[in-house]
Structure formats: structure tokens, C-alpha cells
Amino acid sequence: MSEPADPDLIEARRRAMGLFARATEAELREPLQQHWPDHGARDLKPVEAGLVMLRGRTGGDGAAFNLGEASVTRAVVELPTGERGFGHVLGRHPARARLAAVADALWQSEAARTLVQAAILSPIATRLSAEKGRHQTETAATRVDFFTMVRGEDAA
Amino acid sequence: MYVAVKGGERAIDNAHKLLADKRRGDREVPELSTAQIREQLTLAVDRVMTEGSLYDRDLAALAVKQARGDMIEAIFLLRAYRTTLPRFGVSEPLETAQMLVRRRISATYKDLPGGQVLGPTFDYTHRLLDFGLESGSEPAAVATAPADPDATMPRVTDIIAGEDLIERNPPADPAAPVGDLTRDPLNFPAGRDLRLQNLARGDEGFLLALAYSTQRGYGRTHPFVGEIRLGEVEVEMFVEDLGFAVPLGDITVTECQMVNQFKGSATEPPRFTRGYGLGFGHCERKAMSMALVDRALRADEFDEERKAPAQDEEFVLSHSDNVQATGFVEHLKLPHYVDFQAELAFIRQMRREQTAAKEAAE
């Protein structure tokens, strides 16, 4: 299928998909039920669990190598209006993956996008930002300053 | 040669029932949930994920429970499970420079940009048993301090690289194939990509012992920990139907940059060399051991004499996998009756011949 090639739009959709992938089941289910109870999305493929091979880089910035796999669940849905949504989440979470796919499909409809942003994406982003802030302040409390001691015989 | 046996079904069935009963233990003690293992035995879960080569905290916790805490059995279970799942694709290479850092230390620079944070560590504990854990006391409240949400933590190796004092990593060639030992059998000599994949899933104990041997003089590499960092990185996977890479969420990884000595050559000015370690979850000992062995295996690149076990690629890579190793060692427990009967017949014949020869001589 041909997707819009607008790089800004793709980047915005990628950001949204990143938030859908990190959402809890309730963070997707509740707003979808409240605002789009009759979205009518149908599965284009059965929701399926599989693997993604995770790659690292030699030395952190060099050539790629295969580090090991992770489990991932994917869902592909289509709205009656034709928008196709993809849901990919780490782990084995079929319900979350399907809800993420529905949310992605709705996000592509310009009519729904503003509400998807306000009702689904913003609360997820707020929670993630708070969690990140908490981790950062906890970590910051373990910041360490080591002092190099001058040995006695060298001091004189 | 192994010849199969038949029979024993009832005994095997009953043995497995007994195993399930013993796994449950004393019924007066509450049963351990997989969520408890996932949340409270996190480093066991991390090790099973790293060596099982499958990042899934829930499955690894289940494997630890099913294996009664036997790490290698749990790793085996995870490896077996992964073969039941289709592979959807490969991730974009993880960007560890973009990590949400929870721990970052360096043994080479005390004042590195971004600073050092100890994070949750056993380092500097006194290794005294904490009987408070036995009595179930609540941990003290976590301390917090102001943090700059936009602070960056450049890699220590990039700092030294600024002065051209350390070797650069070979640049990524997106067109170059990346070896995958889960798809193709390992051949020697292996590229560094395959070595790193093998070491990443290799047995921690084996790699620790090899790494230790390099420190004790069996392939000296004179290492410093340039940096160890622990934290979350984003996973992105290119999806064909979409034509772009999709973020899937975050995973926790530990990375170790080892900085090693190098004298230089006629054509190259002296530079530090490097070894690299990366693993799932919090796996510092593993990542450090991996980095030391990675460096030791690069002996040929630096015209170092290969004389120690840790420098022998075929020896290291052929024996690092604990699932393969345990399979071959433990298969010795299975009935080898036909084999052994053949050996018995042979040794009896040798005895007869020896006796006959002795009688003939007398």
C-alpha cells in the first residue's frame, strides 16, 4: 500500500506509535471505548506474537551485530473508512497490540487526530514523562565525586 | 554411538509428577508467583534473558520458576520456546548513546562529562547478610536529587577518540550482511559480528573464567573499564508494509567499554584498543567478561601471539554456549546400554587374548 511520503507526517506518526507501544492496556482501552465505541476496526491479519532480532553496534557506534531476540506482538487493522493501523508492542500482549493498531488507524484520520492526541497520546506522554523524571531524580541522588588521594610519601 | 531405548513411560510420568510436587515445596509456604520472580529476582531474570537470547521478562520469570531456580535449565527452556515463534524482522541497531541512564561509571576518568552515577549497585556494600530481609522489613525511602532532564552522557570512548588516542570502531556499512548464528552454523574464522553474538549469549561463568585468565597473564590485555552504563534504550523495527521503522518500546541493557593497551606499529601511532560487551538487563559481570574476551579474541588484528585459551577463537566460541554444553555433558546420563555392552565385549576379549598370550609364553 502507498503511504503518504510527507516526512513530517511520518515522523509524527512514528512518535504516536512509540507512545501507543508504551501504553498500558487501560490507557488505550478506556479512551477508545469512551470516544470511538463504534470504530468498527477489523483485523487484516490475526494478532500474532513473534520475534524481533535486536541489533547492537560493535563498540556502541560501529558495525551492527545480532545481540539476541525480543518477543513482540503485532496487529494490523482497518477502519471502515479505509485507514490501516499497525500495532507493535514488545512482549506477548495481544490485547495491547490490537488496541495500539486501532489507535494508529484513528490517528491517520485527520478528523480524529486531534482527539486521539488529547484523549490518548497526551495522558500516556504525561505518565511516561513523570516516570522518566522520577528515575532521573533517583539516579541523580547516586551521583558520585571521587577524589584522588595523594599518597603520604609523595605529599612531602 | 547412541542407540535409543524404549519403555519406562510410567516411571518417567511419575518422576515428572514428583518433580512438580518437589518444585512446589512445603505447602505451608506460600507459592512463589512469576510476578514476584520478575520483580524481585530481577538479576536471575536478566541472566536467563541474556543467555536464553530472548528479551521477555515474563517468560524468563516463568522459566526460572519451572526450572526450580536452575539457571541453565531456565535458559534452555527459553531457547526452546523461541523456536516456536516466527521472526518478524530485525531492529535498527540500538543507540546506547541515547540511553536513559540509570548507572554509569568509569574507572578511567573521575570527572567525565555528564558525571558518574552509581545507580542500584552491589558495589561498596559490605557483603554482610542482611537479616532485615529475612524478617521482611520495608526498604528505606529512595533519595532524590535535582536532575537536568536534557543532560547528555557522551561515551567515554568518544572523549578519548577526540584526541585520536583510541582505535575507532569499524564504521557501519548498512549493505554488509550481519552474521546470525541462529540461522547459519558457525564457521571459523568468524567475523567480529558473529563473535559478539556468540559471546552475548555465552555462559557467564565460562566467560568470567576466561576474562579472569587474561588478567592473570593468559593473554594479557591490560584492561581499564572505560565505561559501564545501564539503562533503557528504544527498540525500532523496520516494517515493510509501512516503509519506515516503528518504535516498539524500551528494553534495559548493560554496556561495557573496555579500554586496553596497544603499543602501535611501524605505520600506526600508539593507540588504546577496545573490547566491547553488551547484554540484556543488568548484567555487569557478563558485559565486562564479554568485553575482555572480545578484546582477547582480536589478537590477530594486533599481531599478538595467540597462546592463551581466551585468544583461541575456535576454543572460546565452540564452548561458550551452556545449552549446547549441558546437552552434550548431560546426555551421558541417558541409557548407553548398547554402547557399553560393546565396550564390555571388547574388554573381555582383550582379557582373553592377554591370558592366552601369557599361557602360550609359559
Short mmCIF file of C-alpha atoms in Angstrom, two decimals:
data_model
loop_
_atom_site.label_atom_id
_atom_site.label_comp_id
_atom_site.label_asym_id
_atom_site.label_seq_id
_atom_site.Cartn_x
_atom_site.Cartn_y
_atom_site.Cartn_z
CA MET A 1 0.00 0.00 0.00
CA SER A 2 1.19 3.54 -0.63
CA GLU A 3 1.68 5.65 2.46
CA PRO A 4 1.92 9.44 2.47
CA ALA A 5 5.56 10.30 1.87
CA ASP A 6 5.46 13.54 3.88
CA PRO A 7 8.44 13.09 6.23
CA ASP A 8 6.91 15.33 8.91
CA LEU A 9 3.73 13.29 8.93
CA ILE A 10 5.68 10.02 9.09
CA GLU A 11 7.75 11.36 11.97
CA ALA A 12 4.60 12.45 13.82
CA ARG A 13 3.05 9.03 13.26
CA ARG A 14 6.23 7.30 14.46
CA ARG A 15 6.14 9.37 17.65
CA ALA A 16 2.49 8.45 18.16
CA MET A 17 3.22 4.76 17.54
CA GLY A 18 6.05 4.92 20.08
CA LEU A 19 3.58 6.17 22.68
CA PHE A 20 0.90 3.59 21.75
CA ALA A 21 3.56 0.87 22.11
CA ARG A 22 4.40 2.04 25.65
CA ALA A 23 0.77 2.47 26.76
CA THR A 24 -0.89 0.29 29.34
CA GLU A 25 -3.94 -1.62 28.18
CA ALA A 26 -6.24 0.71 30.14
CA GLU A 27 -4.61 3.82 28.66
CA LEU A 28 -5.76 2.63 25.23
CA ARG A 29 -8.96 0.75 26.02
CA GLU A 30 -10.69 3.43 28.10
CA PRO A 31 -10.38 6.42 25.71
CA LEU A 32 -11.18 4.21 22.72
CA GLN A 33 -14.34 2.98 24.44
CA GLN A 34 -15.30 6.46 25.51
CA HIS A 35 -14.75 8.34 22.23
CA TRP A 36 -14.88 5.70 19.49
CA PRO A 37 -17.12 2.90 20.80
CA ASP A 38 -18.19 2.10 17.22
CA HIS A 39 -14.84 2.37 15.41
CA GLY A 40 -15.60 -0.91 13.64
CA ALA A 41 -11.95 -1.85 13.03
CA ARG A 42 -11.48 -5.31 11.55
CA ASP A 43 -8.34 -7.46 11.68
CA LEU A 44 -6.44 -7.67 8.42
CA LYS A 45 -4.21 -10.33 9.96
CA PRO A 46 -4.71 -12.36 13.11
CA VAL A 47 -2.96 -10.72 16.06
CA GLU A 48 0.31 -12.61 16.31
CA ALA A 49 3.28 -12.97 18.65
CA GLY A 50 6.73 -13.31 17.14
CA LEU A 51 10.33 -12.20 17.47
CA VAL A 52 12.48 -9.26 16.50
CA MET A 53 16.22 -9.78 16.30
CA LEU A 54 17.79 -6.94 18.28
CA ARG A 55 20.99 -5.50 16.88
CA GLY A 56 23.76 -3.75 18.70
CA ARG A 57 26.78 -1.95 17.29
CA THR A 58 30.39 -3.04 17.75
CA GLY A 59 31.84 -0.70 20.36
CA GLY A 60 28.49 1.12 20.57
CA ASP A 61 28.94 3.02 17.29
CA GLY A 62 30.47 0.58 14.80
CA ALA A 63 29.18 -2.19 12.56
CA ALA A 64 25.98 -3.97 13.55
CA PHE A 65 25.85 -7.38 15.22
CA ASN A 66 22.95 -9.57 16.34
CA LEU A 67 22.59 -9.26 20.10
CA GLY A 68 19.60 -11.52 20.71
CA GLU A 69 15.87 -11.56 20.11
CA ALA A 70 12.88 -9.99 21.84
CA SER A 71 9.28 -11.09 21.80
CA VAL A 72 6.92 -8.73 20.00
CA THR A 73 3.19 -8.79 19.25
CA ARG A 74 1.74 -7.22 16.13
CA ALA A 75 -1.76 -6.38 14.95
CA VAL A 76 -2.97 -4.90 11.68
CA VAL A 77 -6.49 -3.48 11.48
CA GLU A 78 -8.55 -1.47 9.01
CA LEU A 79 -11.29 1.03 9.74
CA PRO A 80 -14.49 1.02 7.66
CA THR A 81 -13.20 4.33 6.22
CA GLY A 82 -10.07 2.58 4.92
CA GLU A 83 -7.33 3.71 7.34
CA ARG A 84 -4.95 0.87 8.19
CA GLY A 85 -3.48 0.79 11.65
CA PHE A 86 -0.41 -1.14 12.81
CA GLY A 87 0.26 -2.09 16.41
CA HIS A 88 3.65 -3.43 17.50
CA VAL A 89 4.46 -3.88 21.18
CA LEU A 90 7.36 -5.62 22.91
CA GLY A 91 6.31 -8.76 24.77
CA ARG A 92 3.32 -11.03 24.30
CA HIS A 93 0.37 -8.68 24.66
CA PRO A 94 -2.29 -9.34 22.01
CA ALA A 95 -4.91 -7.03 23.53
CA ARG A 96 -2.47 -4.11 23.78
CA ALA A 97 -1.17 -4.66 20.25
CA ARG A 98 -4.68 -4.64 18.77
CA LEU A 99 -5.71 -1.52 20.71
CA ALA A 100 -2.50 0.17 19.55
CA ALA A 101 -3.36 -0.73 15.94
CA VAL A 102 -6.86 0.75 16.31
CA ALA A 103 -5.41 3.92 17.81
CA ASP A 104 -2.88 4.16 14.96
CA ALA A 105 -5.68 3.78 12.40
CA LEU A 106 -7.73 6.52 14.07
CA TRP A 107 -4.68 8.80 14.28
CA GLN A 108 -4.42 8.69 10.48
CA SER A 109 -7.90 10.09 10.07
CA GLU A 110 -7.43 13.86 10.11
CA ALA A 111 -10.88 14.24 11.64
CA ALA A 112 -9.95 12.10 14.64
CA ARG A 113 -6.28 13.05 15.08
CA THR A 114 -6.81 15.99 17.44
CA LEU A 115 -8.94 13.93 19.77
CA VAL A 116 -6.51 10.97 19.62
CA GLN A 117 -3.80 13.41 20.62
CA ALA A 118 -5.77 14.83 23.54
CA ALA A 119 -7.52 11.72 24.81
CA ILE A 120 -4.90 9.00 24.23
CA LEU A 121 -1.44 10.36 23.47
CA SER A 122 -1.24 13.23 25.95
CA PRO A 123 -2.05 11.14 29.06
CA ILE A 124 0.48 8.48 28.01
CA ALA A 125 3.16 11.12 27.37
CA THR A 126 2.44 12.76 30.72
CA ARG A 127 2.79 9.47 32.61
CA LEU A 128 5.99 8.50 30.78
CA SER A 129 7.50 11.92 31.37
CA ALA A 130 6.71 11.71 35.11
CA GLU A 131 8.25 8.22 35.29
CA LYS A 132 11.35 9.39 33.45
CA GLY A 133 11.65 12.36 35.79
CA ARG A 134 11.37 10.09 38.83
CA HIS A 135 14.04 7.73 37.52
CA GLN A 136 16.30 10.68 36.73
CA THR A 137 15.98 12.23 40.18
CA GLU A 138 16.53 8.85 41.88
CA THR A 139 19.60 8.27 39.74
CA ALA A 140 20.88 11.81 40.31
CA ALA A 141 20.97 11.14 44.07
CA THR A 142 23.64 8.48 43.41
CA ARG A 143 25.92 10.92 41.54
CA VAL A 144 29.40 10.35 42.88
CA ASP A 145 32.51 12.50 43.11
CA PHE A 146 35.67 10.51 43.63
CA PHE A 147 38.76 12.28 44.96
CA THR A 148 42.23 11.11 44.07
CA MET A 149 44.18 10.77 47.32
CA VAL A 150 47.76 11.97 47.41
CA ARG A 151 49.94 9.30 48.92
CA GLY A 152 51.75 10.22 52.15
CA GLU A 153 55.30 9.68 50.89
CA ASP A 154 54.62 11.76 47.76
CA ALA A 155 53.00 14.67 49.62
CA ALA A 156 56.22 15.93 51.15
CA MET B 1 27.00 -44.03 19.01
CA TYR B 2 23.80 -43.59 20.95
CA VAL B 3 21.16 -46.30 20.49
CA ALA B 4 17.65 -45.36 21.64
CA VAL B 5 15.74 -47.31 24.27
CA LYS B 6 12.02 -47.94 24.72
CA GLY B 7 9.87 -48.30 27.79
CA GLY B 8 9.87 -46.61 31.17
CA GLU B 9 6.82 -44.45 30.33
CA ARG B 10 5.12 -44.90 33.68
CA ALA B 11 8.29 -44.26 35.66
CA ILE B 12 9.04 -41.15 33.61
CA ASP B 13 5.50 -39.86 34.03
CA ASN B 14 5.63 -40.43 37.79
CA ALA B 15 9.07 -38.85 38.05
CA HIS B 16 7.73 -35.70 36.40
CA LYS B 17 4.77 -35.64 38.81
CA LEU B 18 7.23 -35.94 41.66
CA LEU B 19 9.30 -33.13 40.17
CA ALA B 20 6.22 -30.88 40.06
CA ASP B 21 5.49 -31.72 43.69
CA LYS B 22 9.05 -31.03 44.85
CA ARG B 23 9.10 -27.80 42.84
CA ARG B 24 6.10 -26.61 44.86
CA GLY B 25 7.93 -27.45 48.11
CA ASP B 26 6.35 -27.15 51.55
CA ARG B 27 2.65 -26.34 51.08
CA GLU B 28 2.73 -24.35 54.33
CA VAL B 29 4.87 -21.78 52.49
CA PRO B 30 3.00 -19.53 50.00
CA GLU B 31 3.64 -20.34 46.35
CA LEU B 32 6.05 -18.04 44.51
CA SER B 33 4.35 -16.13 41.68
CA THR B 34 6.10 -15.44 38.39
CA ALA B 35 5.40 -11.74 39.00
CA GLN B 36 7.40 -11.99 42.25
CA ILE B 37 10.29 -13.58 40.37
CA ARG B 38 10.08 -10.94 37.64
CA GLU B 39 10.08 -8.08 40.16
CA GLN B 40 12.28 -9.44 42.96
CA LEU B 41 14.74 -11.87 41.36
CA THR B 42 15.44 -9.43 38.55
CA LEU B 43 19.08 -10.31 38.03
CA ALA B 44 18.23 -14.00 37.63
CA VAL B 45 15.61 -12.97 35.06
CA ASP B 46 18.19 -10.78 33.30
CA ARG B 47 20.70 -13.60 33.09
CA VAL B 48 18.14 -16.03 31.71
CA MET B 49 17.11 -13.46 29.08
CA THR B 50 20.71 -12.69 28.09
CA GLU B 51 21.88 -16.29 27.76
CA GLY B 52 18.48 -17.52 26.57
CA SER B 53 18.95 -14.82 23.92
CA LEU B 54 15.32 -13.72 24.26
CA TYR B 55 14.20 -10.48 25.86
CA ASP B 56 10.91 -11.24 27.61
CA ARG B 57 10.81 -10.69 31.37
CA ASP B 58 7.57 -12.65 31.85
CA LEU B 59 8.80 -15.73 30.00
CA ALA B 60 12.18 -15.63 31.74
CA ALA B 61 10.46 -15.44 35.15
CA LEU B 62 8.28 -18.42 34.24
CA ALA B 63 11.37 -20.32 33.10
CA VAL B 64 13.15 -19.62 36.42
CA LYS B 65 10.13 -20.93 38.33
CA GLN B 66 9.71 -24.00 36.14
CA ALA B 67 13.44 -24.77 36.39
CA ARG B 68 13.35 -24.52 40.22
CA GLY B 69 15.98 -21.78 40.01
CA ASP B 70 18.37 -23.79 37.82
CA MET B 71 19.69 -21.04 35.55
CA ILE B 72 20.90 -23.25 32.71
CA GLU B 73 17.67 -25.26 32.69
CA ALA B 74 15.73 -21.97 32.55
CA ILE B 75 17.94 -20.72 29.69
CA PHE B 76 17.30 -24.00 27.85
CA LEU B 77 13.52 -23.53 28.28
CA LEU B 78 13.69 -20.02 26.83
CA ARG B 79 15.82 -21.14 23.87
CA ALA B 80 13.34 -23.92 23.16
CA TYR B 81 10.38 -21.54 23.33
CA ARG B 82 11.92 -19.06 20.87
CA THR B 83 12.00 -21.73 18.18
CA THR B 84 8.17 -21.77 18.24
CA LEU B 85 7.85 -18.10 17.24
CA PRO B 86 8.20 -16.56 13.75
CA ARG B 87 10.70 -13.74 13.30
CA PHE B 88 9.03 -10.53 12.17
CA GLY B 89 12.22 -8.65 11.43
CA VAL B 90 15.41 -7.14 12.76
CA SER B 91 15.72 -4.00 14.83
CA GLU B 92 17.59 -0.88 13.92
CA PRO B 93 20.90 -1.02 15.84
CA LEU B 94 20.31 0.02 19.46
CA GLU B 95 21.59 3.52 20.16
CA THR B 96 23.27 3.15 23.52
CA ALA B 97 24.45 6.79 23.36
CA GLN B 98 20.75 7.78 23.62
CA MET B 99 20.22 5.61 26.71
CA LEU B 100 18.11 6.76 29.65
CA VAL B 101 20.99 6.12 32.02
CA ARG B 102 20.38 4.56 35.46
CA ARG B 103 24.02 3.80 36.18
CA ARG B 104 27.19 5.00 34.57
CA ILE B 105 30.68 4.62 35.92
CA SER B 106 34.19 4.96 34.60
CA ALA B 107 37.44 3.71 36.05
CA THR B 108 39.49 5.89 33.69
CA TYR B 109 38.10 9.41 34.24
CA LYS B 110 36.79 10.66 37.55
CA ASP B 111 35.38 13.89 36.10
CA LEU B 112 33.80 12.80 32.86
CA PRO B 113 31.18 14.96 31.15
CA GLY B 114 27.75 14.02 32.44
CA GLY B 115 29.29 12.69 35.64
CA GLN B 116 29.21 9.28 37.26
CA VAL B 117 26.07 7.85 38.80
CA LEU B 118 26.23 4.66 40.82
CA GLY B 119 22.59 3.64 40.41
CA PRO B 120 21.41 0.41 42.05
CA THR B 121 24.67 -1.43 42.74
CA PHE B 122 26.18 -4.09 44.97
CA ASP B 123 29.48 -2.21 44.70
CA TYR B 124 30.71 -0.79 48.03
CA THR B 125 28.30 -2.97 50.03
CA HIS B 126 29.99 -4.90 52.84
CA ARG B 127 28.65 -8.28 51.74
CA LEU B 128 27.16 -8.86 55.17
CA LEU B 129 23.95 -10.86 55.26
CA ASP B 130 21.01 -8.52 55.84
CA PHE B 131 18.71 -10.23 58.29
CA GLY B 132 16.22 -7.40 57.78
CA LEU B 133 15.30 -9.10 54.50
CA GLU B 134 14.54 -12.30 56.40
CA SER B 135 12.17 -10.51 58.73
CA GLY B 136 10.52 -8.67 55.84
CA SER B 137 11.30 -5.08 56.81
CA GLU B 138 10.44 -2.30 54.34
CA PRO B 139 13.37 -0.70 52.49
CA ALA B 140 14.25 2.91 53.32
CA ALA B 141 12.76 5.64 51.13
CA VAL B 142 14.73 6.34 47.98
CA ALA B 143 16.76 9.57 47.95
CA THR B 144 16.26 12.02 45.11
CA ALA B 145 18.23 14.96 43.77
CA PRO B 146 17.57 17.54 41.07
CA ALA B 147 18.32 16.24 37.60
CA ASP B 148 18.69 18.01 34.29
CA PRO B 149 16.26 16.13 32.03
CA ASP B 150 18.23 17.11 28.93
CA ALA B 151 21.72 16.27 30.23
CA THR B 152 23.70 14.11 27.83
CA MET B 153 26.23 11.47 28.70
CA PRO B 154 28.77 11.07 25.89
CA ARG B 155 30.57 7.76 25.78
CA VAL B 156 33.97 7.82 27.46
CA THR B 157 35.49 6.20 24.41
CA ASP B 158 34.28 9.16 22.31
CA ILE B 159 36.14 11.51 24.67
CA ILE B 160 39.45 9.67 24.18
CA ALA B 161 38.68 9.34 20.47
CA GLY B 162 38.62 13.15 20.25
CA GLU B 163 42.41 13.12 20.75
CA ASP B 164 42.77 10.15 18.37
CA LEU B 165 44.27 8.15 21.23
CA ILE B 166 41.95 5.16 20.84
CA GLU B 167 41.12 2.99 17.87
CA ARG B 168 37.92 3.86 16.02
CA ASN B 169 35.27 1.22 15.59
CA PRO B 170 34.93 -0.01 12.04
CA PRO B 171 32.18 2.16 10.55
CA ALA B 172 28.81 0.58 9.91
CA ASP B 173 28.22 -0.49 6.32
CA PRO B 174 24.43 -0.76 6.01
CA ALA B 175 24.80 -3.00 2.96
CA ALA B 176 27.11 -5.51 4.66
CA PRO B 177 25.35 -8.70 5.80
CA VAL B 178 25.24 -9.25 9.56
CA GLY B 179 26.07 -12.81 10.56
CA ASP B 180 23.45 -14.71 12.53
CA LEU B 181 24.42 -17.93 14.23
CA THR B 182 20.78 -18.81 14.88
CA ARG B 183 20.39 -19.14 11.09
CA ASP B 184 23.77 -20.42 9.87
CA PRO B 185 26.23 -22.75 11.55
CA LEU B 186 29.33 -21.08 12.96
CA ASN B 187 32.42 -21.35 10.76
CA PHE B 188 35.96 -20.29 11.56
CA PRO B 189 37.44 -17.79 11.35
CA ALA B 190 34.29 -15.94 12.50
CA GLY B 191 33.82 -12.22 11.95
CA ARG B 192 33.59 -9.91 14.94
CA ASP B 193 29.80 -9.70 14.45
CA LEU B 194 29.43 -13.45 15.00
CA ARG B 195 31.91 -13.43 17.87
CA LEU B 196 29.93 -10.72 19.65
CA GLN B 197 26.65 -12.58 19.08
CA ASN B 198 28.19 -15.77 20.43
CA LEU B 199 29.67 -14.02 23.47
CA ALA B 200 26.43 -12.12 24.18
CA ARG B 201 24.56 -15.41 24.63
CA GLY B 202 27.54 -17.24 26.11
CA ASP B 203 27.68 -18.66 29.62
CA GLU B 204 28.55 -16.03 32.20
CA GLY B 205 30.68 -18.40 34.27
CA PHE B 206 32.68 -19.57 31.26
CA LEU B 207 33.31 -16.02 30.06
CA LEU B 208 34.11 -14.82 33.58
CA ALA B 209 36.75 -17.53 33.96
CA LEU B 210 38.27 -16.73 30.56
CA ALA B 211 38.24 -13.00 31.31
CA TYR B 212 39.95 -13.69 34.64
CA SER B 213 42.55 -15.83 32.90
CA THR B 214 43.52 -12.86 30.65
CA GLN B 215 44.06 -10.75 33.76
CA ARG B 216 46.27 -13.43 35.28
CA GLY B 217 48.59 -13.48 32.29
CA TYR B 218 46.99 -15.94 29.86
CA GLY B 219 46.74 -13.42 27.03
CA ARG B 220 47.35 -10.15 28.83
CA THR B 221 45.28 -7.25 27.52
CA HIS B 222 45.92 -4.69 30.30
CA PRO B 223 42.32 -3.51 30.60
CA PHE B 224 40.62 -0.47 32.10
CA VAL B 225 36.88 -0.08 32.38
CA GLY B 226 36.37 2.96 30.17
CA GLU B 227 32.72 2.93 30.97
CA ILE B 228 29.85 0.78 32.15
CA ARG B 229 26.35 2.08 31.55
CA LEU B 230 22.97 0.61 32.41
CA GLY B 231 19.61 1.92 31.29
CA GLU B 232 16.79 1.88 28.81
CA VAL B 233 17.13 2.12 25.04
CA GLU B 234 14.39 2.31 22.44
CA VAL B 235 13.81 -0.56 20.04
CA GLU B 236 12.77 0.26 16.48
CA MET B 237 11.91 -2.25 13.79
CA PHE B 238 11.60 -1.53 10.07
CA VAL B 239 8.16 -2.63 8.90
CA GLU B 240 7.99 -3.49 5.22
CA ASP B 241 4.28 -2.67 4.84
CA LEU B 242 4.83 0.80 6.28
CA GLY B 243 8.17 1.63 4.74
CA PHE B 244 9.61 3.08 7.95
CA ALA B 245 10.98 1.97 11.30
CA VAL B 246 8.38 1.69 14.08
CA PRO B 247 9.23 2.15 17.79
CA LEU B 248 8.26 -0.96 19.77
CA GLY B 249 9.10 0.23 23.29
CA ASP B 250 12.17 0.16 25.52
CA ILE B 251 14.49 -2.54 26.80
CA THR B 252 17.10 -2.41 29.54
CA VAL B 253 20.70 -3.17 28.57
CA THR B 254 24.15 -3.06 30.15
CA GLU B 255 27.09 -1.89 28.05
CA CYS B 256 30.79 -2.15 28.88
CA GLN B 257 33.52 -0.29 27.00
CA MET B 258 36.87 -1.79 27.92
CA VAL B 259 39.99 0.23 27.07
CA ASN B 260 43.13 -1.81 26.51
CA GLN B 261 46.78 -1.12 25.89
CA PHE B 262 48.39 -1.25 22.49
CA LYS B 263 51.90 -0.32 21.53
CA GLY B 264 51.39 0.76 17.94
CA SER B 265 53.36 -0.38 14.92
CA ALA B 266 55.75 0.92 12.29
CA THR B 267 52.90 2.58 10.46
CA GLU B 268 50.43 3.31 13.28
CA PRO B 269 51.00 5.65 16.23
CA PRO B 270 50.29 4.01 19.59
CA ARG B 271 46.60 3.92 20.48
CA PHE B 272 44.42 2.29 23.04
CA THR B 273 42.45 -0.68 21.74
CA ARG B 274 38.97 -1.72 22.77
CA GLY B 275 36.79 -4.59 23.81
CA TYR B 276 33.01 -4.42 23.86
CA GLY B 277 30.31 -6.02 25.97
CA LEU B 278 26.52 -5.71 25.75
CA GLY B 279 23.74 -7.74 27.35
CA PHE B 280 20.08 -7.70 28.34
CA GLY B 281 19.02 -6.21 31.66
CA HIS B 282 21.52 -5.50 34.43
CA CYS B 283 24.39 -7.87 33.67
CA GLU B 284 27.58 -6.04 34.53
CA ARG B 285 29.81 -9.03 35.27
CA LYS B 286 28.73 -10.60 32.00
CA ALA B 287 29.24 -7.42 29.96
CA MET B 288 32.73 -6.90 31.46
CA SER B 289 33.73 -10.53 30.84
CA MET B 290 32.39 -10.30 27.29
CA ALA B 291 34.42 -7.14 26.65
CA LEU B 292 37.63 -8.73 27.96
CA VAL B 293 37.17 -11.87 25.89
CA ASP B 294 36.16 -9.84 22.81
CA ARG B 295 39.46 -7.97 23.09
CA ALA B 296 41.48 -11.15 23.71
CA LEU B 297 39.97 -12.72 20.57
CA ARG B 298 41.24 -9.80 18.49
CA ALA B 299 44.86 -10.97 18.97
CA ASP B 300 45.47 -11.47 15.24
CA GLU B 301 44.34 -7.93 14.41
CA PHE B 302 47.12 -6.56 16.61
CA ASP B 303 49.78 -9.15 15.71
CA GLU B 304 49.69 -10.55 19.21
CA GLU B 305 50.95 -14.08 19.73
CA ARG B 306 47.95 -16.39 20.21
CA LYS B 307 48.93 -18.74 23.01
CA ALA B 308 46.23 -18.47 25.68
CA PRO B 309 42.80 -20.15 25.70
CA ALA B 310 40.96 -16.79 25.71
CA GLN B 311 42.68 -15.85 22.42
CA ASP B 312 41.67 -19.08 20.69
CA GLU B 313 38.53 -18.24 18.72
CA GLU B 314 37.55 -21.81 17.93
CA PHE B 315 38.03 -22.93 21.53
CA VAL B 316 36.10 -19.98 23.02
CA LEU B 317 33.21 -19.84 20.57
CA SER B 318 32.75 -23.62 20.46
CA HIS B 319 32.44 -23.94 24.23
CA SER B 320 30.68 -20.75 25.35
CA ASP B 321 27.11 -21.92 24.82
CA ASN B 322 25.82 -23.50 28.02
CA VAL B 323 22.78 -25.08 26.35
CA GLN B 324 25.00 -26.94 23.88
CA ALA B 325 27.47 -27.76 26.62
CA THR B 326 24.90 -29.08 29.05
CA GLY B 327 23.24 -31.07 26.27
CA PHE B 328 26.42 -32.92 25.48
CA VAL B 329 27.59 -33.38 29.06
CA GLU B 330 24.18 -34.36 30.41
CA HIS B 331 23.36 -36.76 27.58
CA LEU B 332 25.86 -39.07 29.31
CA LYS B 333 23.11 -39.76 31.87
CA LEU B 334 20.83 -41.32 29.26
CA PRO B 335 20.92 -45.09 28.78
CA HIS B 336 24.01 -46.11 26.81
CA TYR B 337 23.41 -49.84 27.24
CA VAL B 338 24.24 -50.94 23.72
CA ASP B 339 27.37 -48.80 23.64
CA PHE B 340 28.51 -50.11 26.96
CA GLN B 341 27.75 -53.75 26.06
CA ALA B 342 30.03 -53.35 23.04
CA GLU B 343 32.80 -51.96 25.25
CA LEU B 344 32.29 -54.80 27.74
CA ALA B 345 32.57 -57.42 25.00
CA PHE B 346 35.72 -55.71 23.74
CA ILE B 347 37.42 -55.56 27.14
CA ARG B 348 36.55 -59.24 27.81
CA GLN B 349 38.09 -60.20 24.51
CA MET B 350 41.24 -58.19 25.33
CA ARG B 351 41.47 -60.06 28.64
CA ARG B 352 41.04 -63.44 26.91
CA GLU B 353 43.74 -62.61 24.41
CA GLN B 354 46.11 -61.43 27.13
CA THR B 355 45.53 -64.60 29.16
CA ALA B 356 46.02 -66.79 26.09
CA ALA B 357 49.24 -64.95 25.20
CA LYS B 358 50.53 -65.36 28.75
CA GLU B 359 49.71 -69.12 28.75
CA ALA B 360 51.38 -69.57 25.38
CA ALA B 361 54.53 -67.88 26.70
CA GLU B 362 54.73 -70.14 29.77
#
